Coordinates of C-alpha atoms in Angstrom, one line a residue:
M505 CA 6.0 15.7 -62.7
K506 CA 2.2 16.6 -62.2
I507 CA 2.4 14.1 -59.3
T508 CA 5.2 15.6 -57.6
S509 CA 3.5 18.9 -58.3
F510 CA 0.1 17.7 -56.8
F511 CA 1.6 16.1 -53.6
T512 CA 4.2 19.6 -53.3
K513 CA 1.0 21.7 -53.3
A514 CA -0.8 19.3 -50.3
F515 CA 2.4 19.7 -47.8
H516 CA 2.1 23.7 -48.5
S517 CA -2.0 23.3 -47.7
F518 CA -1.4 21.0 -44.4
P519 CA 1.3 22.0 -42.9
S520 CA 1.2 19.6 -40.2
C521 CA 1.8 16.8 -42.6
S522 CA 5.4 17.5 -42.4
K523 CA 6.7 13.3 -43.9
L524 CA 5.3 10.7 -46.2
V525 CA 6.0 7.5 -47.0
L526 CA 5.3 6.6 -50.6
L527 CA 5.4 2.9 -51.5
C528 CA 4.4 3.0 -55.4
A529 CA 4.5 -0.5 -57.5
L530 CA 5.7 -0.1 -60.9
S531 CA 5.5 -2.7 -63.3
G532 CA 8.8 -5.1 -62.4
G533 CA 9.4 -4.1 -59.1
G534 CA 9.2 -1.9 -56.2
V535 CA 10.0 1.9 -55.5
V536 CA 9.9 3.4 -52.3
S537 CA 10.5 7.2 -51.9
Y538 CA 10.7 8.8 -48.9
S539 CA 10.2 12.7 -48.1
E540 CA 10.5 15.3 -45.3
L541 CA 9.2 18.9 -45.8
Q542 CA 9.5 21.1 -42.9
S543 CA 6.4 23.2 -42.4
D544 CA 6.9 27.2 -43.2
T545 CA 5.1 27.7 -40.1
E546 CA 6.9 29.0 -37.0
P547 CA 7.0 27.8 -33.9
P548 CA 4.3 29.3 -31.1
S549 CA 6.0 31.6 -29.3
I550 CA 5.9 31.3 -25.8
D551 CA 4.0 33.7 -23.1
P552 CA 6.2 35.2 -20.5
Y553 CA 3.2 35.7 -18.4
E554 CA 1.5 32.7 -18.1
P555 CA 2.0 31.0 -15.1
K556 CA 4.7 28.1 -14.6
K557 CA 3.5 24.8 -13.2
K558 CA 4.3 24.6 -9.6
K559 CA 7.2 21.6 -9.1
M560 CA 6.0 18.2 -7.6
V561 CA 8.1 16.0 -6.2
V562 CA 6.6 12.3 -5.5
L563 CA 8.5 9.9 -3.1
G564 CA 8.2 6.2 -3.7
T565 CA 6.4 3.8 -6.1
G566 CA 5.0 1.7 -4.4
W567 CA 1.1 1.4 -3.7
A568 CA 0.5 4.6 -2.5
G569 CA 2.8 6.6 -5.1
I570 CA 1.6 4.6 -8.1
S571 CA -2.1 5.0 -7.4
F572 CA -1.4 8.3 -6.8
L573 CA 0.4 8.9 -10.3
K574 CA -2.5 6.8 -12.1
D575 CA -5.2 9.5 -11.0
L576 CA -3.0 12.5 -11.0
D577 CA -3.8 14.8 -14.3
A578 CA 0.1 15.7 -14.3
S579 CA -0.9 17.8 -17.3
L580 CA -1.1 20.6 -14.6
Y581 CA 2.1 20.3 -12.6
D582 CA 5.7 19.7 -13.5
V583 CA 5.9 15.9 -11.5
Q584 CA 8.6 14.1 -10.7
V585 CA 9.3 11.1 -9.1
V586 CA 12.0 9.7 -7.4
S587 CA 12.3 5.8 -6.2
P588 CA 15.1 3.3 -6.0
R589 CA 13.6 0.9 -7.9
N590 CA 12.2 1.0 -11.2
Y591 CA 8.8 -1.0 -10.6
F592 CA 5.8 -1.5 -9.1
A593 CA 5.6 -5.2 -7.4
F594 CA 2.5 -6.3 -6.6
T595 CA 3.5 -7.6 -3.0
P596 CA 0.5 -9.4 -1.8
L597 CA 1.8 -12.1 -4.6
L598 CA 5.2 -11.9 -2.8
P599 CA 4.5 -15.5 -0.9
S600 CA 3.7 -17.3 -4.0
V601 CA 6.6 -15.9 -5.8
T602 CA 8.8 -17.6 -2.4
C603 CA 7.9 -21.2 -3.9
G604 CA 7.3 -20.6 -7.3
T605 CA 3.7 -20.4 -7.7
V606 CA 4.0 -17.3 -9.3
E607 CA 7.2 -15.8 -11.4
A608 CA 8.9 -12.8 -10.0
R609 CA 8.5 -11.0 -13.7
S610 CA 4.8 -11.5 -13.5
I611 CA 4.2 -9.5 -10.6
V612 CA 6.2 -6.4 -11.7
E613 CA 5.2 -3.8 -13.6
P614 CA 8.1 -0.8 -15.2
V615 CA 7.1 2.5 -13.4
R616 CA 7.6 4.0 -16.7
N617 CA 5.6 1.8 -18.5
I618 CA 2.6 3.3 -16.1
I619 CA 3.4 6.9 -16.2
K620 CA 3.8 7.3 -20.1
K621 CA 0.2 6.3 -20.3
R622 CA -0.8 9.0 -17.8
K623 CA -2.1 12.6 -19.1
G624 CA 0.9 14.8 -19.0
E625 CA 4.8 14.5 -18.7
I626 CA 6.0 13.1 -15.7
K627 CA 10.0 12.3 -15.2
F628 CA 11.2 9.0 -12.9
W629 CA 14.5 9.0 -11.4
E630 CA 15.8 5.7 -10.2
A631 CA 17.5 7.1 -7.0
E632 CA 17.2 6.9 -3.4
C633 CA 16.0 10.2 -1.2
L634 CA 18.7 10.5 1.4
K635 CA 17.1 13.7 3.0
I636 CA 14.0 16.3 2.9
D637 CA 15.5 19.5 4.0
Y638 CA 12.0 20.9 4.7
A639 CA 13.3 24.3 4.8
N640 CA 14.7 25.0 1.2
K641 CA 12.1 23.0 0.4
K642 CA 14.7 20.4 -1.6
V643 CA 15.3 16.6 -1.3
L644 CA 18.8 15.3 -1.9
C645 CA 18.9 12.4 -3.7
R646 CA 21.8 9.5 -5.0
S647 CA 21.5 7.1 -7.6
N648 CA 21.2 3.1 -6.4
I649 CA 23.2 2.5 -9.4
D650 CA 27.1 1.6 -8.3
N651 CA 28.7 0.6 -11.6
N652 CA 31.7 1.7 -13.1
L653 CA 29.2 4.9 -15.0
V654 CA 30.8 8.1 -15.5
G655 CA 28.8 11.1 -13.9
S656 CA 27.7 12.0 -10.2
G657 CA 25.0 10.2 -8.5
E658 CA 24.0 12.8 -6.4
F659 CA 21.1 15.0 -7.4
S660 CA 18.7 17.7 -5.5
L661 CA 15.2 18.6 -6.5
D662 CA 13.3 21.7 -5.6
Y663 CA 9.9 21.2 -4.7
D664 CA 6.5 23.2 -4.7
F665 CA 4.7 20.2 -3.6
L666 CA 5.9 16.9 -1.9
V667 CA 4.3 13.6 -1.9
V668 CA 6.1 11.1 0.5
A669 CA 4.8 7.4 -0.1
I670 CA 8.3 5.8 1.4
G671 CA 6.6 3.4 2.8
A672 CA 8.1 1.4 5.5
Q673 CA 10.6 -1.0 6.1
V674 CA 10.5 -4.3 8.3
N675 CA 10.8 -4.0 12.2
T676 CA 13.2 -6.1 13.9
F677 CA 12.6 -5.0 17.6
N678 CA 16.4 -4.9 18.0
T679 CA 16.3 -7.9 18.3
P680 CA 19.9 -9.4 17.9
G681 CA 21.0 -11.5 15.3
V682 CA 18.1 -10.8 12.9
T683 CA 19.2 -8.6 10.2
E684 CA 22.4 -10.8 9.9
N685 CA 20.5 -14.5 9.6
C686 CA 17.0 -13.9 8.8
H687 CA 14.9 -13.8 5.6
F688 CA 12.7 -10.7 5.3
L689 CA 9.5 -10.4 2.7
K690 CA 9.0 -7.3 1.8
E691 CA 10.9 -6.9 -1.6
V692 CA 10.8 -9.1 -4.9
E693 CA 14.1 -9.3 -3.8
D694 CA 13.9 -10.8 -0.5
A695 CA 11.1 -13.4 -1.9
Q696 CA 13.7 -14.5 -4.8
K697 CA 16.3 -15.0 -2.5
I698 CA 14.1 -17.1 -0.1
R699 CA 13.1 -19.2 -2.9
M700 CA 16.6 -20.0 -3.4
S701 CA 17.8 -20.8 0.1
V702 CA 14.6 -23.3 0.2
I703 CA 16.3 -25.1 -2.7
D704 CA 19.1 -25.0 -0.9
C705 CA 18.2 -26.0 2.5
F706 CA 16.5 -29.7 0.6
E707 CA 20.2 -30.3 -1.8
K708 CA 22.3 -29.8 1.9
A709 CA 19.8 -32.2 3.2
V710 CA 20.6 -34.9 0.9
L711 CA 24.4 -34.8 0.9
P712 CA 25.3 -38.7 2.3
S713 CA 27.6 -37.1 4.7
L714 CA 24.9 -35.4 6.8
S715 CA 23.8 -37.3 9.9
E716 CA 19.5 -37.5 10.0
E717 CA 20.0 -34.7 13.0
E718 CA 21.8 -32.5 10.4
R719 CA 19.1 -33.3 7.6
R720 CA 16.5 -32.4 10.1
T721 CA 18.1 -29.3 11.2
N722 CA 18.6 -27.7 7.7
L723 CA 14.7 -28.4 6.9
H724 CA 13.6 -27.0 9.6
F725 CA 11.7 -23.7 8.5
I726 CA 10.5 -21.2 10.9
V727 CA 8.2 -18.4 10.5
V728 CA 8.2 -15.4 12.9
G729 CA 5.0 -14.0 13.1
G730 CA 1.8 -14.9 12.5
G731 CA 0.2 -11.9 10.5
P732 CA -1.3 -12.5 7.2
T733 CA 2.2 -12.7 5.3
G734 CA 3.4 -15.0 7.7
V735 CA 0.3 -17.7 7.5
E736 CA 0.7 -17.0 3.8
F737 CA 4.0 -18.2 3.7
A738 CA 3.9 -20.8 6.1
A739 CA 0.8 -22.3 3.6
E740 CA 2.4 -21.6 0.2
L741 CA 6.1 -23.5 1.9
H742 CA 3.8 -26.5 3.2
D743 CA 1.8 -27.1 -0.6
Y744 CA 5.3 -26.7 -2.5
V745 CA 7.0 -28.8 -0.2
Q746 CA 3.7 -31.3 -0.4
E747 CA 2.8 -31.2 -3.6
D748 CA 6.7 -31.2 -5.3
L749 CA 9.4 -30.9 -3.4
V750 CA 9.2 -34.8 -1.5
K751 CA 8.8 -36.3 -5.4
L752 CA 12.0 -34.9 -6.2
Y753 CA 13.7 -35.5 -2.2
P754 CA 12.0 -38.8 -1.4
S755 CA 14.7 -39.5 1.1
V756 CA 13.9 -36.7 3.0
K757 CA 10.2 -36.0 2.9
D758 CA 9.9 -37.0 6.7
M759 CA 12.0 -34.7 7.9
V760 CA 10.8 -31.7 6.6
K761 CA 9.2 -29.4 9.8
I762 CA 7.6 -26.2 9.5
T763 CA 6.8 -23.6 12.7
V764 CA 5.0 -20.7 13.2
I765 CA 6.1 -18.6 16.3
Q766 CA 3.6 -16.0 17.4
S767 CA 3.9 -13.2 20.2
G768 CA 0.0 -12.9 20.9
D769 CA -2.2 -15.8 21.6
H770 CA -3.9 -16.5 18.1
I771 CA -2.3 -16.1 14.6
L772 CA -4.6 -14.1 12.4
N773 CA -5.3 -11.7 15.6
T774 CA -6.3 -9.0 13.2
F775 CA -9.0 -11.0 11.6
D776 CA -11.9 -12.8 12.6
E777 CA -11.5 -14.9 15.5
R778 CA -13.8 -17.6 13.5
I779 CA -10.9 -17.1 10.8
S780 CA -8.2 -17.5 13.5
S781 CA -9.6 -20.2 14.8
F782 CA -9.7 -22.3 11.3
A783 CA -6.4 -21.5 10.1
E784 CA -4.9 -23.0 13.4
Q785 CA -6.8 -26.2 13.4
K786 CA -6.1 -26.2 9.1
F787 CA -2.4 -25.6 10.7
G788 CA -2.8 -28.3 12.8
R789 CA -3.9 -31.2 10.4
D790 CA -1.6 -30.2 7.9
G791 CA 1.8 -30.6 10.2
I792 CA 2.7 -26.8 10.5
E793 CA 3.5 -26.5 14.2
V794 CA 2.1 -22.9 15.5
Q795 CA 3.5 -21.7 18.9
T796 CA 1.6 -18.7 20.5
G797 CA 2.8 -16.6 23.3
C798 CA 6.3 -16.8 22.3
R799 CA 9.0 -14.3 21.6
V800 CA 12.1 -14.4 20.4
V801 CA 14.9 -12.9 21.9
N802 CA 17.7 -14.1 19.6
V803 CA 18.8 -15.6 16.1
S804 CA 22.0 -17.1 15.5
D805 CA 22.9 -18.6 12.4
K806 CA 22.3 -22.1 13.8
E807 CA 19.5 -21.6 16.4
I808 CA 16.6 -19.3 17.6
T809 CA 15.9 -18.9 21.0
V810 CA 12.7 -17.9 21.9
K811 CA 10.9 -17.1 25.4
V812 CA 7.9 -18.4 26.7
K813 CA 6.1 -15.8 28.1
S814 CA 3.5 -17.9 29.9
T815 CA 6.3 -19.3 31.7
G816 CA 9.1 -17.3 31.2
E817 CA 11.3 -20.0 29.7
F818 CA 13.9 -20.1 27.2
C819 CA 14.8 -22.4 24.6
S820 CA 16.6 -22.8 21.9
V821 CA 15.4 -24.2 18.0
P822 CA 17.7 -25.5 15.6
H823 CA 16.5 -23.9 12.1
G824 CA 17.5 -24.1 8.1
L825 CA 15.8 -21.0 7.5
V826 CA 14.3 -18.1 8.8
V827 CA 11.6 -15.7 7.8
W828 CA 11.1 -12.4 9.6
S829 CA 7.7 -11.2 9.5
T830 CA 6.5 -9.2 12.5
G831 CA 5.7 -5.3 11.1
I832 CA 7.3 -2.5 9.9
A833 CA 9.0 0.4 11.1
T834 CA 10.3 3.9 10.3
R835 CA 12.1 4.1 7.4
P836 CA 16.1 6.5 8.4
V837 CA 14.5 9.4 6.0
V838 CA 11.2 9.8 7.2
R839 CA 12.5 9.6 11.0
D840 CA 15.3 12.5 9.7
F841 CA 12.0 14.7 8.1
M842 CA 9.9 14.1 11.7
E843 CA 12.7 15.5 13.7
Q844 CA 12.8 18.4 11.4
I845 CA 9.1 19.5 11.6
G846 CA 9.1 18.3 15.9
Q847 CA 7.4 14.7 15.3
A848 CA 10.5 13.0 16.7
K849 CA 8.7 10.9 19.5
R850 CA 6.3 9.6 17.0
H851 CA 6.4 6.1 15.6
V852 CA 5.1 7.6 11.7
L853 CA 4.4 10.5 10.0
A854 CA 1.2 12.3 11.9
T855 CA -0.8 13.9 8.9
D856 CA -4.5 15.5 9.0
E857 CA -7.3 14.3 7.7
W858 CA -6.8 15.8 4.0
L859 CA -3.4 13.6 4.0
R860 CA -1.3 17.0 5.1
V861 CA 1.8 16.2 7.4
K862 CA 1.0 17.9 10.7
G863 CA 2.5 21.7 10.5
C864 CA 3.5 20.9 6.8
K865 CA 1.8 23.3 4.0
S866 CA 3.0 21.6 1.6
V867 CA 3.8 18.5 2.3
Y868 CA 1.8 15.2 2.1
A869 CA 2.4 11.8 3.3
I870 CA 0.4 8.3 1.9
G871 CA 0.6 4.8 2.7
D872 CA 2.8 2.8 5.4
C873 CA 4.8 6.3 6.5
S874 CA 2.5 7.7 7.9
S875 CA -1.1 7.4 9.9
I876 CA -4.3 10.2 10.2
N877 CA -3.9 11.9 13.0
Q878 CA -7.9 12.0 13.7
R879 CA -8.9 14.9 16.0
K880 CA -11.4 14.0 18.7
I881 CA -15.1 15.3 18.6
M882 CA -14.8 16.7 22.6
D883 CA -11.5 18.7 21.8
D884 CA -13.6 20.7 19.4
I885 CA -17.5 20.7 20.9
S886 CA -17.3 24.2 22.3
A887 CA -16.6 25.4 18.6
I888 CA -18.9 22.5 17.5
F889 CA -22.0 24.3 19.2
E890 CA -21.0 27.9 18.2
A891 CA -21.2 27.1 14.9
A892 CA -24.8 25.3 15.9
D893 CA -25.9 27.9 18.1
K894 CA -26.7 30.5 15.3
D895 CA -28.8 32.7 16.6
N896 CA -26.6 33.0 19.7
S897 CA -29.4 31.7 22.7
G898 CA -27.1 29.7 24.4
T899 CA -28.9 26.4 23.5
L900 CA -29.8 24.3 20.4
T901 CA -32.9 23.0 19.1
V902 CA -32.8 19.6 17.1
E903 CA -33.2 22.0 13.6
E904 CA -30.0 23.7 14.6
F905 CA -27.9 20.6 15.4
E906 CA -29.3 19.4 12.0
D907 CA -28.0 21.8 10.2
V908 CA -24.0 20.9 11.2
M909 CA -24.8 17.0 11.7
D910 CA -23.7 16.3 8.0
D911 CA -20.3 18.4 8.6
I912 CA -19.6 16.3 11.9
I913 CA -20.3 13.4 10.4
L914 CA -17.9 13.8 7.7
T915 CA -15.1 15.8 9.9
Y916 CA -15.2 13.0 12.3
P917 CA -15.5 9.5 11.1
Q918 CA -15.6 8.3 14.2
V919 CA -19.0 9.4 14.3
E920 CA -20.4 7.5 12.1
L921 CA -19.0 4.4 13.2
Y922 CA -20.7 5.2 16.5
I923 CA -23.9 5.7 14.9
K924 CA -23.3 2.1 13.6
S925 CA -22.5 0.4 16.3
Q926 CA -25.1 1.4 18.4
H927 CA -28.0 1.4 16.0
L928 CA -29.0 4.2 16.0
L929 CA -30.8 6.8 13.2
D930 CA -29.1 10.1 13.8
L931 CA -27.2 11.4 16.9
T932 CA -30.8 13.1 18.0
V933 CA -31.6 10.0 19.4
L934 CA -29.1 10.9 22.4
W935 CA -31.1 14.2 23.0
K936 CA -33.2 11.9 24.9
D937 CA -33.4 13.1 28.9
S938 CA -32.5 10.2 31.7
Q939 CA -35.8 8.9 31.3
G940 CA -35.7 8.4 27.6
N941 CA -38.0 11.8 26.9
D942 CA -37.1 14.2 23.9
R943 CA -36.0 17.7 24.9
K944 CA -36.7 20.4 22.6
E945 CA -33.4 21.8 23.5
I946 CA -30.0 21.3 24.5
D947 CA -27.1 22.9 26.5
I948 CA -23.3 22.6 26.1
E949 CA -23.4 20.3 28.9
G950 CA -26.0 18.5 27.5
L951 CA -24.0 18.1 24.1
K952 CA -21.2 17.3 25.8
L953 CA -23.1 14.4 27.9
A954 CA -24.6 13.2 24.1
L955 CA -21.2 12.8 22.6
C956 CA -19.0 11.7 25.2
Q957 CA -18.8 8.6 23.9
V958 CA -18.0 8.9 20.1
D959 CA -14.4 9.0 20.5
S960 CA -14.3 5.5 21.6
Q961 CA -15.0 4.4 18.3
M962 CA -11.9 6.4 16.9
K963 CA -9.6 3.7 15.0
S964 CA -6.1 3.9 13.3
L965 CA -6.0 2.8 9.8
P966 CA -4.1 -0.7 9.2
A967 CA -0.9 -0.6 7.0
T968 CA -2.5 -2.5 4.3
A969 CA -1.9 -2.2 0.2
Q970 CA -5.5 -1.4 0.3
V971 CA -5.2 1.8 2.4
A972 CA -2.6 2.9 0.4
S973 CA -4.3 2.3 -2.6
Q974 CA -7.5 4.8 -1.2
Q975 CA -5.4 7.4 -0.2
G976 CA -3.0 7.6 -3.6
A977 CA -6.3 8.0 -5.7
Y978 CA -7.6 10.3 -3.1
L979 CA -5.1 12.9 -3.3
A980 CA -4.8 12.5 -6.5
R981 CA -8.3 14.1 -6.4
C982 CA -7.7 16.6 -4.4
F983 CA -4.5 17.8 -6.6
N984 CA -6.8 17.5 -9.7
R985 CA -9.9 19.7 -8.3
M986 CA -7.2 22.1 -6.3
D987 CA -8.2 25.4 -8.4
Q988 CA -11.8 24.5 -8.7
C989 CA -11.9 23.5 -5.0
A990 CA -9.9 26.9 -3.8
E991 CA -13.3 29.0 -5.8
H992 CA -15.6 26.6 -4.7
P993 CA -15.0 24.6 -1.3
E994 CA -17.0 21.3 -1.2
G995 CA -15.5 20.1 2.2
P996 CA -17.1 20.6 5.5
Q997 CA -18.0 23.5 7.5
R998 CA -14.8 24.5 9.3
F999 CA -15.8 24.5 13.1
G1000 CA -13.8 27.5 15.0
G1001 CA -13.2 28.8 11.6
S1002 CA -15.0 30.3 9.1
G1003 CA -16.2 29.1 5.8
H1004 CA -15.6 25.0 4.3
H1005 CA -12.5 23.4 3.8
K1006 CA -11.4 22.9 0.0
F1007 CA -12.1 18.9 0.1
R1008 CA -13.8 16.0 2.0
P1009 CA -11.8 14.7 4.4
F1010 CA -10.4 11.0 3.2
R1011 CA -12.6 8.5 4.4
Y1012 CA -11.4 4.9 4.0
K1013 CA -14.1 2.1 2.5
H1014 CA -13.4 -1.4 3.4
F1015 CA -13.6 -4.1 0.8
G1016 CA -12.1 -7.1 3.4
Q1017 CA -9.2 -9.2 3.2
F1018 CA -8.0 -12.4 2.3
A1019 CA -6.2 -15.2 3.5
P1020 CA -5.0 -18.1 2.0
L1021 CA -4.7 -20.7 4.1
G1022 CA -3.1 -23.6 1.6
G1023 CA -4.3 -26.7 0.1
E1024 CA -6.4 -24.8 -2.6
Q1025 CA -8.5 -23.0 0.7
A1026 CA -8.7 -19.5 1.7
A1027 CA -10.7 -17.4 4.2
A1028 CA -12.2 -14.2 3.9
E1029 CA -13.2 -11.3 6.0
L1030 CA -16.1 -9.4 3.2
P1031 CA -17.8 -6.4 4.0
G1032 CA -21.1 -6.7 6.4
D1033 CA -19.4 -8.8 9.0
W1034 CA -19.4 -12.0 6.1
V1035 CA -16.7 -14.8 6.8
S1036 CA -15.9 -17.3 4.0
M1037 CA -13.8 -20.1 4.2
G1038 CA -13.0 -22.8 2.3
Q1039 CA -12.0 -23.9 -1.4
S1040 CA -14.4 -21.7 -2.8
T1041 CA -13.3 -18.7 -1.4
Q1042 CA -9.9 -19.8 -2.4
W1043 CA -11.1 -19.1 -5.9
L1044 CA -12.6 -16.1 -5.2
W1045 CA -8.9 -14.8 -4.0
Y1046 CA -7.9 -16.0 -7.6
S1047 CA -10.3 -13.8 -9.8
V1048 CA -10.1 -10.7 -7.0
Y1049 CA -6.2 -11.0 -7.2
A1050 CA -6.1 -10.9 -11.1
S1051 CA -8.4 -8.3 -11.3
K1052 CA -6.0 -6.0 -9.1
Q1053 CA -3.2 -6.1 -11.4
V1054 CA -1.9 -3.2 -12.4
S1055 CA -2.1 -4.2 -16.2
W1056 CA -3.0 -6.1 -18.4
R1057 CA 0.5 -7.6 -19.0
T1058 CA 0.8 -8.8 -15.2
R1059 CA -3.2 -10.2 -15.7
V1060 CA -2.1 -12.3 -18.3
L1061 CA 0.9 -13.2 -16.7
V1062 CA -0.3 -14.4 -13.5
I1063 CA -3.2 -16.7 -14.6
S1064 CA -1.0 -18.2 -16.9
D1065 CA 1.7 -19.2 -14.0
W1066 CA -1.6 -20.7 -12.1
T1067 CA -2.3 -22.3 -15.1
R1068 CA 1.5 -23.5 -15.3
R1069 CA 1.2 -24.9 -11.8
F1070 CA -2.3 -26.5 -11.6
I1071 CA -0.3 -28.8 -14.9
F1072 CA 3.3 -29.0 -14.4
G1073 CA 3.7 -28.1 -10.8
R1074 CA 5.9 -25.4 -9.3
D1075 CA 9.9 -25.0 -10.9
S1076 CA 12.2 -25.9 -8.5
S1077 CA 15.5 -24.8 -10.3
R1078 CA 17.8 -22.3 -8.0
I1079 CA 17.7 -20.0 -10.5

């Protein structure tokens, strides 16, 4: 009784202790006792005058959306996430999934696993956004679970801030037959379908009732698009066939053919030309046929029709499987939203340098569904001159211009690119006259002449995972510091207005890009115009892609898949 009295007093002294499991070992047996005591302390009252958290809706859980959620301080907002899939996929490894080099489950991480580790509460709804109602600040959604479950699957969400990170869909360029007869490589489900179809092609080809021509047709794999995804898939497929499938299907090992069709003059045309040349030469050695300067005009279930640009001729080629990887297009829900806000003529959502949708104060867009509409410096040259000319003399001294030069470089990223391309120390070098002499002052016409070539360095950002990830992290930092920066702006000076911008504009930093080419060889384009090719680059690719996984679970799974493939080869089961 004394022991019971002691613990009772302890609970009353420390009301936060509400549960106790006491395990007592007595002579002859064990006793388990469970005690639950309710605290006498009343729950804290809710202050009716405390401001409510603003509602934030995030659409999408791709690279941009997940990067945003991982860095966002969710305790500051009422955050709700809508996505038709309840996982994040490491899409750069999708070509590896198509051939069993990596398992699909190894590159996905459930969204709920990610958001539960964040500060604050984040609500997730597995549903598809059907419409963005900008006028009423609502998003209309519908669950994509079509099982025989009770309840309505449609709902709407109000928002104060909307972050659109829906991504993009495959661009078919309205080519007849593509949707019906081609495989895409955009989602995990696409990679799994391709994996099964490749095995189907081989199983069908070895049937005794087929002729040799039919076998060759079934084993002709065509990849449309010579970008990084198409090239990596072709390389993965070649390794899969040569290292694993020819051992299982020896009777048809000489009938397999892989063709890459590219409308441009070279494959990997976004890379350094040395990499493009190296990739074409390696594909030639491996027996992968590369057809450049060709445009697909029709795809049927048995053949693909191609137009040769140089001659204008049309030719039809029989196929067993076609993978379409030719770029991206805007999703219908984004297209409808663009029509509401007057951007119907654009291909993607236009945002400013702070990733806010043009003309929409509370809507932000990140990732493949958007593009930054960077302002030209010549459009603002008068405002820049007026801001720099503090004494209203009509001319600028070097000192006056240097006072705003940092703000100019921050606001217009093309300025920094121009300085680097021309190997200049700073923009004041451009003040020299035609004879190369220094000038003490310059008028507005002289300023226009000095900066007239800067806008030639304007570049749109590529639709890559690297860009989307950096945009998500940047936007999260902005929302985390929203109140702080409202009082103490950290951005550059407003040209044509007063004060400073709240935040520094988004600035993309390129960390390089890889192109695996099969046979344990890869090419890499790294910062500083460094180009690396060969087997050592493949091992660099392994290390970078392993380190970039979203969790330790997926990191371990991917590394174990690579190890399993080295030891046992790829799995050819049709599952």
